[in-house]
mmCIF file of C-alpha atoms and ligand atoms in Angstrom:
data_model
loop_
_atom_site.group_PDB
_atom_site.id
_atom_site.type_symbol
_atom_site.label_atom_id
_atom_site.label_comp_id
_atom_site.label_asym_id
_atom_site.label_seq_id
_atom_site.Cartn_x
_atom_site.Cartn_y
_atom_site.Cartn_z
ATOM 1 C CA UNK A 29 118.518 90.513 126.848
ATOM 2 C CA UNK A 30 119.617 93.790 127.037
ATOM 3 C CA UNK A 31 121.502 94.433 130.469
ATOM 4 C CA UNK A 32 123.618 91.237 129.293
ATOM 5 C CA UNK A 33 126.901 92.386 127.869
ATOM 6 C CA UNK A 34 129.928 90.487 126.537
ATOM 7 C CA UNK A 35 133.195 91.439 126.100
ATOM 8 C CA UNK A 36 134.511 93.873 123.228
ATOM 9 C CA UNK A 37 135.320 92.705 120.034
ATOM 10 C CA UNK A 38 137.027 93.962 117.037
ATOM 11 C CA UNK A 39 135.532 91.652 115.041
ATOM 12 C CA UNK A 40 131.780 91.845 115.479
ATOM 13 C CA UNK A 41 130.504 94.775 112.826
ATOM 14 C CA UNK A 42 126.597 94.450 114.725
ATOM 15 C CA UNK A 43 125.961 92.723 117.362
ATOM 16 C CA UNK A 44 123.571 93.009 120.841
ATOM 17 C CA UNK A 45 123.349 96.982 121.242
ATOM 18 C CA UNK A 46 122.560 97.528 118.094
ATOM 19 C CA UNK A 47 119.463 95.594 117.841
ATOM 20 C CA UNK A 48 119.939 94.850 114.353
ATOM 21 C CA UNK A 49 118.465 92.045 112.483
ATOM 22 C CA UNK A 50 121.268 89.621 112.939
ATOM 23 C CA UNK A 51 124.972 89.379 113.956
ATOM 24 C CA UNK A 52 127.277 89.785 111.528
ATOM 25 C CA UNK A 53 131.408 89.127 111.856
ATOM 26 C CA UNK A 54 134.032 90.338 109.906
ATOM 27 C CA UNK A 55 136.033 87.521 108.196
ATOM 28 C CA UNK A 56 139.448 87.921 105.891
ATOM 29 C CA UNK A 57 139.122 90.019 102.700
ATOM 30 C CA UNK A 58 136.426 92.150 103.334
ATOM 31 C CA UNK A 59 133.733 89.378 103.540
ATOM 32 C CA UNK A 60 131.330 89.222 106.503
ATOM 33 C CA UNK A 61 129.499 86.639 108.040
ATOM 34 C CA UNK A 62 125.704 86.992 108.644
ATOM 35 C CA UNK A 63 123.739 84.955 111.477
ATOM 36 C CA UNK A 64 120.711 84.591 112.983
ATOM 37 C CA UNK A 65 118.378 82.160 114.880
ATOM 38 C CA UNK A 66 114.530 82.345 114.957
ATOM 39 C CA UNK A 67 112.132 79.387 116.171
ATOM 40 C CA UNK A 68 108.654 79.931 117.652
ATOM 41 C CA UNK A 69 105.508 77.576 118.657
ATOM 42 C CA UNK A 70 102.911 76.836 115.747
ATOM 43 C CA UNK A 71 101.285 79.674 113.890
ATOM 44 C CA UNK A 72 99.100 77.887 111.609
ATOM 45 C CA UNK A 73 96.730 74.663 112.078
ATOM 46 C CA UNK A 74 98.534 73.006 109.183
ATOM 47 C CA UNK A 75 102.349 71.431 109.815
ATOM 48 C CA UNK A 76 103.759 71.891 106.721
ATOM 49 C CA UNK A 77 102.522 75.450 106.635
ATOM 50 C CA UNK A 78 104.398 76.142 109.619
ATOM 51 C CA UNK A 79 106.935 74.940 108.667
ATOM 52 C CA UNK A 80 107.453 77.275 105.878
ATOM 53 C CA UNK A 81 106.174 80.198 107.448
ATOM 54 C CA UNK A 82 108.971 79.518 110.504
ATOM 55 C CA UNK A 83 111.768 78.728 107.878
ATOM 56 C CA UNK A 84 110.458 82.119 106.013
ATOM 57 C CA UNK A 85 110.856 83.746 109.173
ATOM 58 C CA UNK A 86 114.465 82.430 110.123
ATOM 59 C CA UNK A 87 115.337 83.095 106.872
ATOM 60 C CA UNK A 88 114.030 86.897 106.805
ATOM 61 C CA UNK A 89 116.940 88.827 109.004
ATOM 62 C CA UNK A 90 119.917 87.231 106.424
ATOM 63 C CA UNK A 91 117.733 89.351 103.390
ATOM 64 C CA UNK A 92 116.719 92.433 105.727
ATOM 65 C CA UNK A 93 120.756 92.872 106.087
ATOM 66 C CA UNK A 94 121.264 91.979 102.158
ATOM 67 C CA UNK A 95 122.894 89.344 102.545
ATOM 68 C CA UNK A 96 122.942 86.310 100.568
ATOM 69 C CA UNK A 97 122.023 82.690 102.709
ATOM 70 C CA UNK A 98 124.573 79.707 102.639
ATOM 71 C CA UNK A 99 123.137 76.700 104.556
ATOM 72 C CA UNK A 100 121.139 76.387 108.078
ATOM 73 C CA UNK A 101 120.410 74.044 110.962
ATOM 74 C CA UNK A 102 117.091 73.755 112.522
ATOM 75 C CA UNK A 103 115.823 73.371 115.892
ATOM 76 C CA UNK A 104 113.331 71.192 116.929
ATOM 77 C CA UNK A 105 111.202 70.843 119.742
ATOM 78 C CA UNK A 106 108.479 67.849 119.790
ATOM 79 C CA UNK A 107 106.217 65.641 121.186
ATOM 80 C CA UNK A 108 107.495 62.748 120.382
ATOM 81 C CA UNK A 109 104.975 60.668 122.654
ATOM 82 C CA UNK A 110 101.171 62.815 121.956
ATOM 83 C CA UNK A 111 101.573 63.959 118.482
ATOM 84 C CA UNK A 112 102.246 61.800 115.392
ATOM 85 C CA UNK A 113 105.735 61.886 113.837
ATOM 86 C CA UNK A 114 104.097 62.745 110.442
ATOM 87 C CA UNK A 115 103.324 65.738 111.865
ATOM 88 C CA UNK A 116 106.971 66.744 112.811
ATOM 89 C CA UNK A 117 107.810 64.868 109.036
ATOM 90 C CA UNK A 118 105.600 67.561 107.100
ATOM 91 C CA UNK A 119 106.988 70.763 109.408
ATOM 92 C CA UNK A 120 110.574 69.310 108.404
ATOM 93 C CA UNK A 121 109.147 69.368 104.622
ATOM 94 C CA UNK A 122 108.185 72.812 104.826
ATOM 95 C CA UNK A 123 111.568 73.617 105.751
ATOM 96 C CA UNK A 124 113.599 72.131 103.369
ATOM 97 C CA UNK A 125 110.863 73.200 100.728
ATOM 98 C CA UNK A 126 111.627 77.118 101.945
ATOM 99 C CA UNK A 127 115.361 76.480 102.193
ATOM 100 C CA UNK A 128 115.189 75.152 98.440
ATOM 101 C CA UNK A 129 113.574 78.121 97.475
ATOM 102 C CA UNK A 130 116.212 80.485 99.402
ATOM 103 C CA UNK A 131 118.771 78.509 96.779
ATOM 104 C CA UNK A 132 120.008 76.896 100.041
ATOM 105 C CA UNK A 133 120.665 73.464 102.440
ATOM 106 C CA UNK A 134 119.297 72.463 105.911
ATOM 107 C CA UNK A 135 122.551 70.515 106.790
ATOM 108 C CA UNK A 136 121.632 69.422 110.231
ATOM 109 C CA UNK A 137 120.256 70.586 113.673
ATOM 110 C CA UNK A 138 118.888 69.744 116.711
ATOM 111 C CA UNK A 139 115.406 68.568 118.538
ATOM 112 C CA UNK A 140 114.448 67.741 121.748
ATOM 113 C CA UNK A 141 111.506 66.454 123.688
ATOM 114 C CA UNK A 142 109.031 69.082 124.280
ATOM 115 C CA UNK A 143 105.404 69.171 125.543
ATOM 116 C CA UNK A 144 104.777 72.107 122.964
ATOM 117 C CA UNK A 145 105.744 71.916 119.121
ATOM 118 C CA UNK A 146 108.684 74.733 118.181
ATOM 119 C CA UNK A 147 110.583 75.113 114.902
ATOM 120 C CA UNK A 148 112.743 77.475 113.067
ATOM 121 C CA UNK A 149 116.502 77.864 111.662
ATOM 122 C CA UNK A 150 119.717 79.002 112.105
ATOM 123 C CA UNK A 151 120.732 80.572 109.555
ATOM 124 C CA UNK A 152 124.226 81.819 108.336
ATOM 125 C CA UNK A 153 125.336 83.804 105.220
ATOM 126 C CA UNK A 154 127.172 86.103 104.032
ATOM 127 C CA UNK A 155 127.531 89.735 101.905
ATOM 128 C CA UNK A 156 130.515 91.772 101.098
ATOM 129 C CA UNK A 157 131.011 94.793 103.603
ATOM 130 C CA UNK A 158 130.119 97.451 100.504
ATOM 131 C CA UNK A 159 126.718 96.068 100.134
ATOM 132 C CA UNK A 160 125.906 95.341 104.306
ATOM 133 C CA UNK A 161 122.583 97.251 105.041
ATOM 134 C CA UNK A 162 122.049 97.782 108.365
ATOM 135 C CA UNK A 163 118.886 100.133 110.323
ATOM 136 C CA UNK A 164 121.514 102.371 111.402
ATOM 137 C CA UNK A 165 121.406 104.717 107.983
ATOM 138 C CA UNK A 166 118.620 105.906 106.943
ATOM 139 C CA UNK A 167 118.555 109.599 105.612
ATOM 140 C CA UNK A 168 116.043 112.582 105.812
ATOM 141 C CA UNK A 169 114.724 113.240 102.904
ATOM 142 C CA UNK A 170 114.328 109.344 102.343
ATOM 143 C CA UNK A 171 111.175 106.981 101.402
ATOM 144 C CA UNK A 172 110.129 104.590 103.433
ATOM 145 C CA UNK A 173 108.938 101.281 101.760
ATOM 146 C CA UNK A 174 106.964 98.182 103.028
ATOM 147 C CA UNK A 175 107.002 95.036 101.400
ATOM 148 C CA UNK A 176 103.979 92.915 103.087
ATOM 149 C CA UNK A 177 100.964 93.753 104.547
ATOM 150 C CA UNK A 178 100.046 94.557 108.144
ATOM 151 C CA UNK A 179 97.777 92.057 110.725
ATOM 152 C CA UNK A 180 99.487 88.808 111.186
ATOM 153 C CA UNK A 181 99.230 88.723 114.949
ATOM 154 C CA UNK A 182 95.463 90.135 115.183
ATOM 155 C CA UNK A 183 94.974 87.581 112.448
ATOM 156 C CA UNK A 184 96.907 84.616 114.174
ATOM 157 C CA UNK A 185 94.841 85.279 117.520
ATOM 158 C CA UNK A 186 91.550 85.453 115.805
ATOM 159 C CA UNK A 187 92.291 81.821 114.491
ATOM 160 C CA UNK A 188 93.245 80.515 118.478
ATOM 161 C CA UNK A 189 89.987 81.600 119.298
ATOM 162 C CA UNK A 190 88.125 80.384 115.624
ATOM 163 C CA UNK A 191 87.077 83.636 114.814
ATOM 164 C CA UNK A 192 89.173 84.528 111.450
ATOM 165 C CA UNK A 193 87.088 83.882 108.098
ATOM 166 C CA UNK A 194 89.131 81.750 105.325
ATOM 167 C CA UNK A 195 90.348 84.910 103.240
ATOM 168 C CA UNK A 196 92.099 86.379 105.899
ATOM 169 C CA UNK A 197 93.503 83.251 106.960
ATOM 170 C CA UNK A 198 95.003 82.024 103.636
ATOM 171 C CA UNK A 199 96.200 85.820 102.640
ATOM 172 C CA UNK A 200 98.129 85.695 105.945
ATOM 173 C CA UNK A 201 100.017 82.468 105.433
ATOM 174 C CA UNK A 202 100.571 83.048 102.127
ATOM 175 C CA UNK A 203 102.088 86.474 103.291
ATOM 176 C CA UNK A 204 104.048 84.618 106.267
ATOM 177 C CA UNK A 205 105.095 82.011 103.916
ATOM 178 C CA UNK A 206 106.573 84.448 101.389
ATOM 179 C CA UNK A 207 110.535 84.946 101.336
ATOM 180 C CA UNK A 208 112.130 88.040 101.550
ATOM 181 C CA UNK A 209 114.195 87.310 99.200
ATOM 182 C CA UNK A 210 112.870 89.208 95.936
ATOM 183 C CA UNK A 211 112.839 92.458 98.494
ATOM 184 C CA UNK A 212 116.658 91.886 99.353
ATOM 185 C CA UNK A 213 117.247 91.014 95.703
ATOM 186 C CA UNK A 214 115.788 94.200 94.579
ATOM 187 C CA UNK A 215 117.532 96.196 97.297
ATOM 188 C CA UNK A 216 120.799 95.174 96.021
ATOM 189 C CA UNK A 217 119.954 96.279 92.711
ATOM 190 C CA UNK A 218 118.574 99.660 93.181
ATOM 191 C CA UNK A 219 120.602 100.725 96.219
ATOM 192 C CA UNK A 220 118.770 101.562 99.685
ATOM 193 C CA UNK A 221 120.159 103.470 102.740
ATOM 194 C CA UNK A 222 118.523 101.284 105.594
ATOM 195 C CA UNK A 223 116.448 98.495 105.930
ATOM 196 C CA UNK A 224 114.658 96.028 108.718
ATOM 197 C CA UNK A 225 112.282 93.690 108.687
ATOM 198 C CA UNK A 226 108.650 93.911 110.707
ATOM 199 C CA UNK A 227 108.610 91.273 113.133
ATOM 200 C CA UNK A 228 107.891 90.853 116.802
ATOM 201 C CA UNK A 229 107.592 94.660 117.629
ATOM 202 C CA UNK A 230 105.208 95.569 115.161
ATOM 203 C CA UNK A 231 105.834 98.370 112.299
ATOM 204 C CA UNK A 232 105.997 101.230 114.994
ATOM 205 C CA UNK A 233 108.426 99.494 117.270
ATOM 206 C CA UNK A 234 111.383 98.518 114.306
ATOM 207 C CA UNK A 235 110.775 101.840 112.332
ATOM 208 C CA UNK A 236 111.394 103.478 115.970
ATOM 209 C CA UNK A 237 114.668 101.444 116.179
ATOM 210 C CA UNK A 238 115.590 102.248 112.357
ATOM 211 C CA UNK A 239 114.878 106.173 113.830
ATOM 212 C CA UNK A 240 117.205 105.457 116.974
ATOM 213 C CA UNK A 241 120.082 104.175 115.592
ATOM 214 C CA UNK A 242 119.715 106.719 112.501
ATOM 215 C CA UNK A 243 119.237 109.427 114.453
ATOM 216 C CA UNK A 244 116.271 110.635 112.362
ATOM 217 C CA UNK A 245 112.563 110.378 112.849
ATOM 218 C CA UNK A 246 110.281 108.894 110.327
ATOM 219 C CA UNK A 247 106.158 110.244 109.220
ATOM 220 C CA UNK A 248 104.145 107.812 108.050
ATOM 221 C CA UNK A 249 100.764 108.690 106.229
ATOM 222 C CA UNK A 250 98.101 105.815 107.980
ATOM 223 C CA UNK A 251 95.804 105.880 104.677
ATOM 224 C CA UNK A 252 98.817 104.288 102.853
ATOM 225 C CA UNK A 253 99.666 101.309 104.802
ATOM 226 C CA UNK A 254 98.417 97.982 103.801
ATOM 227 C CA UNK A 255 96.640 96.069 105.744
ATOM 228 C CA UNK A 256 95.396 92.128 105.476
ATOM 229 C CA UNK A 257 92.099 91.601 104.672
ATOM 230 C CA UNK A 258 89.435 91.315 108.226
ATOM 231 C CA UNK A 259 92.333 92.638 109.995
ATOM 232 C CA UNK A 260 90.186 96.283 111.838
ATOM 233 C CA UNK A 261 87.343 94.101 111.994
ATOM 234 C CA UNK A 262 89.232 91.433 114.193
ATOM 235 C CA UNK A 263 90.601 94.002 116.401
ATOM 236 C CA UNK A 264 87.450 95.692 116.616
ATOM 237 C CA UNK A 265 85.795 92.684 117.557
ATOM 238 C CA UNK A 266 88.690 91.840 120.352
ATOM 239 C CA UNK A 267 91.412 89.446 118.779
ATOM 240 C CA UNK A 268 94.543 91.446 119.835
ATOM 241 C CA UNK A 269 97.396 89.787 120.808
ATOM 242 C CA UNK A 270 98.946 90.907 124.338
ATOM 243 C CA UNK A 271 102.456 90.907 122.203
ATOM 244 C CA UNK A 272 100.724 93.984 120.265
ATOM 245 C CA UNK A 273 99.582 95.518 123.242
ATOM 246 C CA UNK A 274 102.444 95.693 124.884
ATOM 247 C CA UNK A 275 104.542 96.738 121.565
ATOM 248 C CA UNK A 276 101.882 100.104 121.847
ATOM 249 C CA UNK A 277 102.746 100.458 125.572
ATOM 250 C CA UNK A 278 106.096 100.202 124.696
ATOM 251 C CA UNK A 279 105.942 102.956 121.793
ATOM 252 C CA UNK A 280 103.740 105.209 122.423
ATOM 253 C CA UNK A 281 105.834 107.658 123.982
ATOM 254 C CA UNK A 282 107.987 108.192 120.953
ATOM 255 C CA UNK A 283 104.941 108.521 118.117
ATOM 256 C CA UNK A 284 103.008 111.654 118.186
ATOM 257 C CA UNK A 285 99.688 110.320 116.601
ATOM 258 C CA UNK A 286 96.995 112.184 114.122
ATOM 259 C CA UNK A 287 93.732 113.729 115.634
ATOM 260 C CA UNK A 288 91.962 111.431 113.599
ATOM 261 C CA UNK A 289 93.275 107.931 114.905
ATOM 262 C CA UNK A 290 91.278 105.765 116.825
ATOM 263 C CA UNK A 291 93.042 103.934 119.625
ATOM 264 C CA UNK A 292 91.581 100.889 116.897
ATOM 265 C CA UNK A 293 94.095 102.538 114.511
ATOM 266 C CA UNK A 294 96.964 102.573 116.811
ATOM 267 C CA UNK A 295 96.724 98.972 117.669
ATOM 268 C CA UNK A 296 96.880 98.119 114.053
ATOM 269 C CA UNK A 297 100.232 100.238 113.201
ATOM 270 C CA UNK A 298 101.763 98.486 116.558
ATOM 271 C CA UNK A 299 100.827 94.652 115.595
ATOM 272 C CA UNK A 300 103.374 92.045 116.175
ATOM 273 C CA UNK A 301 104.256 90.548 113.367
ATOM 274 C CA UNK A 302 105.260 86.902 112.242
ATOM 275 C CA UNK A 303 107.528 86.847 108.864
ATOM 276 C CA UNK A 304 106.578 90.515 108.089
ATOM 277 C CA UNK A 305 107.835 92.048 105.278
ATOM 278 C CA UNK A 306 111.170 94.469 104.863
ATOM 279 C CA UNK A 307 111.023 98.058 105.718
ATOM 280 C CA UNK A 308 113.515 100.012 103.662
ATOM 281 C CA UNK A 309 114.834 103.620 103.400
ATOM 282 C CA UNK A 310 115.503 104.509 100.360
ATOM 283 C CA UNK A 311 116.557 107.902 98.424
ATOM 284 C CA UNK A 312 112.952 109.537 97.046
ATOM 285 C CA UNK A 313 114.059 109.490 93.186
ATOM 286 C CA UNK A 314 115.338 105.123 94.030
ATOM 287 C CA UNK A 315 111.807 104.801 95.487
ATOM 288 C CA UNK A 316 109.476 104.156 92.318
ATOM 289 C CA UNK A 317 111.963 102.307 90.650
ATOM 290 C CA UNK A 318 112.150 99.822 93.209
ATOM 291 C CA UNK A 319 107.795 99.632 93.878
ATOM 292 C CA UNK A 320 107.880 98.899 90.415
ATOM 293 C CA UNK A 321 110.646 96.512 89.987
ATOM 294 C CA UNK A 322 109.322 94.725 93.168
ATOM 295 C CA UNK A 323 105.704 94.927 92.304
ATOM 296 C CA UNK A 324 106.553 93.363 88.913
ATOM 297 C CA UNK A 325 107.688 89.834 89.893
ATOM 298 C CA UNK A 326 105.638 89.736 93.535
ATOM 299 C CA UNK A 327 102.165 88.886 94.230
ATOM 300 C CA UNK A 328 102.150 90.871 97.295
ATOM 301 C CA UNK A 329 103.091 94.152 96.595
ATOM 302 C CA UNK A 330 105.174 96.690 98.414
ATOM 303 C CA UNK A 331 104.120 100.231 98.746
ATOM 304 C CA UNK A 332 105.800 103.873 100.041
ATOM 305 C CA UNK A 333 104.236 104.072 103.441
ATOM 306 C CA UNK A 334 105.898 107.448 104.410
ATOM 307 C CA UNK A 335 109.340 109.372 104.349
ATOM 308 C CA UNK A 336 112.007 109.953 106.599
ATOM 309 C CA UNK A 337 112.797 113.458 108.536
ATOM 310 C CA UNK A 338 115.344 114.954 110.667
ATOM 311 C CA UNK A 339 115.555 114.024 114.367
ATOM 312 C CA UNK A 340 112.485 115.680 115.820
ATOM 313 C CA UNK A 341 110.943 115.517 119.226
ATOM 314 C CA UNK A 342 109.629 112.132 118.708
ATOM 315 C CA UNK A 343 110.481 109.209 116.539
ATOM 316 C CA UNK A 344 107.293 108.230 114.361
ATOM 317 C CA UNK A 345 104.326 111.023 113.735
ATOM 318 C CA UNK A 346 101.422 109.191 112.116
ATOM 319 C CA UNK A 347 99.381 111.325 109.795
HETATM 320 CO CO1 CO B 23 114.540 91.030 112.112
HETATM 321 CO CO1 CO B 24 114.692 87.707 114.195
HETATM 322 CO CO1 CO B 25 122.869 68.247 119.141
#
């Protein structure tokens, strides 16, 4: 959507050019409003995990900004005539069961008739302008943190075509599943600079953003990044997503990769992801304090996947 452009106003803090996580308004008194929509077609075999994992989702760009939820709406699309309405019942579950945990209310919505199953939320909240983090700050000299693992799209594509073994396929719901919420929450305590999450464009593609609108670049050391379990095998074996092809396309220009990287290694680091986790810039001496803090109270744990440096000729090297 980006050659579509609307008319100036004061109000609006972030909005479409700065391809942030979500929009966010200025209100009276220094208090902002946060919003964002998300809804996609089913990830995952099961409705109700779907459900969760596309509430998760919704729910991900309120925490990336760290900002606190209020309510949301969801949007439906069904086949109301072909699929049985306990199946659209336990989606709706998995919702309201995500919501709950957020602390918040699904207070209405919308569905339609639609020959393929989509859900998600809108979401609105809210966070005082002191404490807004946007992608737009993030400082050389910084650590960069990740808060999930890497492979949900090889993973999801290996399952369309029945190739994915159990393991892989429960840690990757269970990682798609997981709020953001403990990552914002520990954000807000420690202090970052910057912060996104990894969705759609894969790690490379919203760290290259964070580097854009920071006017820095970022190196990040391959051996440290996390990865799901199967997830090189899967791509080895074929299961890549054309989303995470084209995110590398897309990229590749602006990351100045390591002798030693396969191309097998460069499709991983450019996956698109579903519910990722939050990438956050944070001063060096905050960056400990917050894996530990984080690593404490999560079953998933976060890890320093690199630093930020000043603007160089490209935006990412990979070492
Ligand atoms: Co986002
Ligand atoms: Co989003
Ligand atoms: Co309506």
């Amino acid at each position: 959507m980006g050659t579509l452009k609307s008319k100036k106003d004061e109000r609006i803090l972030v909005g479409y050019d700065d391809k942030d996580d979500a929009a966010v308004v200025r209100l009276s008194g220094g208090r902002l409003l946060v919003q964002t929509v998300d809804f996609f077609t089913p990830i995952d075999d099961d409705p109700y995990t779907f459900g969760q994992i596309a509430a998760a989702n919704s729910l991900s760009d309120i925490y990336a900004m760290g900002a606190t939820p209020l309510f949301a709406l969801n949007i439906i699309g069904f086949p109301i005539n072909t699929l049985p309405k306990s199946d659209l019942t336990k989606i709706l579950q998995g919702g309201i069961d995500k919501a709950e945990e957020a602390g918040i209310s699904i207070v209405g919505g919308h569905s339609i008739d639609d020959p393929e199953p989509k859900y998600g939320l809108v979401v609105t909240g809210e966070v005082d302008e002191d404490n807004l983090i946007t992608n737009s700050n993030a400082q050389p000299g910084d650590k960069l943190i990740l808060t999930k693992p890497l492979g949900t799209g090889i993973i999801a594509t290996a399952v369309k075509r029945g190739m994915a073994d159990k393991t892989a396929m429960a840690k990757s719901a269970q990682s798609m599943a997981t709020l953001n919420k403990l990552a914002a929450e520990v954000m807000k305590e420690i202090g970052v600079n910057a912060a996104t999450d990894v969705t759609g464009f894969g790690l490379l593609g919203h760290l290259s953003e964070m580097c854009e609108a920071s006017c820095v670049s970022a190196k990040i050391d391959y051996s440290a990044l996390p990865f799901l379990p199967s997830v090189k095998i899967l791509a080895e074996q074929g299961t890549v997503p054309g989303g995470t092809k084209r995110n590398l396309k897309f990229v590749k220009d602006k990351v100045q990769f390591g002798e030693q990287l396969m191309d097998i290694d460069k499709i991983l680091l450019a996956d698109a992801q579903t519910s990722g986790g939050l990438l956050i810039s944070l001063q060096a001496q905050k960056a400990e304090k917050y894996i530990s803090k984080f690593n404490e109270l999560s079953e998933i744990k976060a890890v320093i996947i690199g630093e930020i440096i000043k603007k160089a000729k490209v935006n990412i090297f990979v070492e």
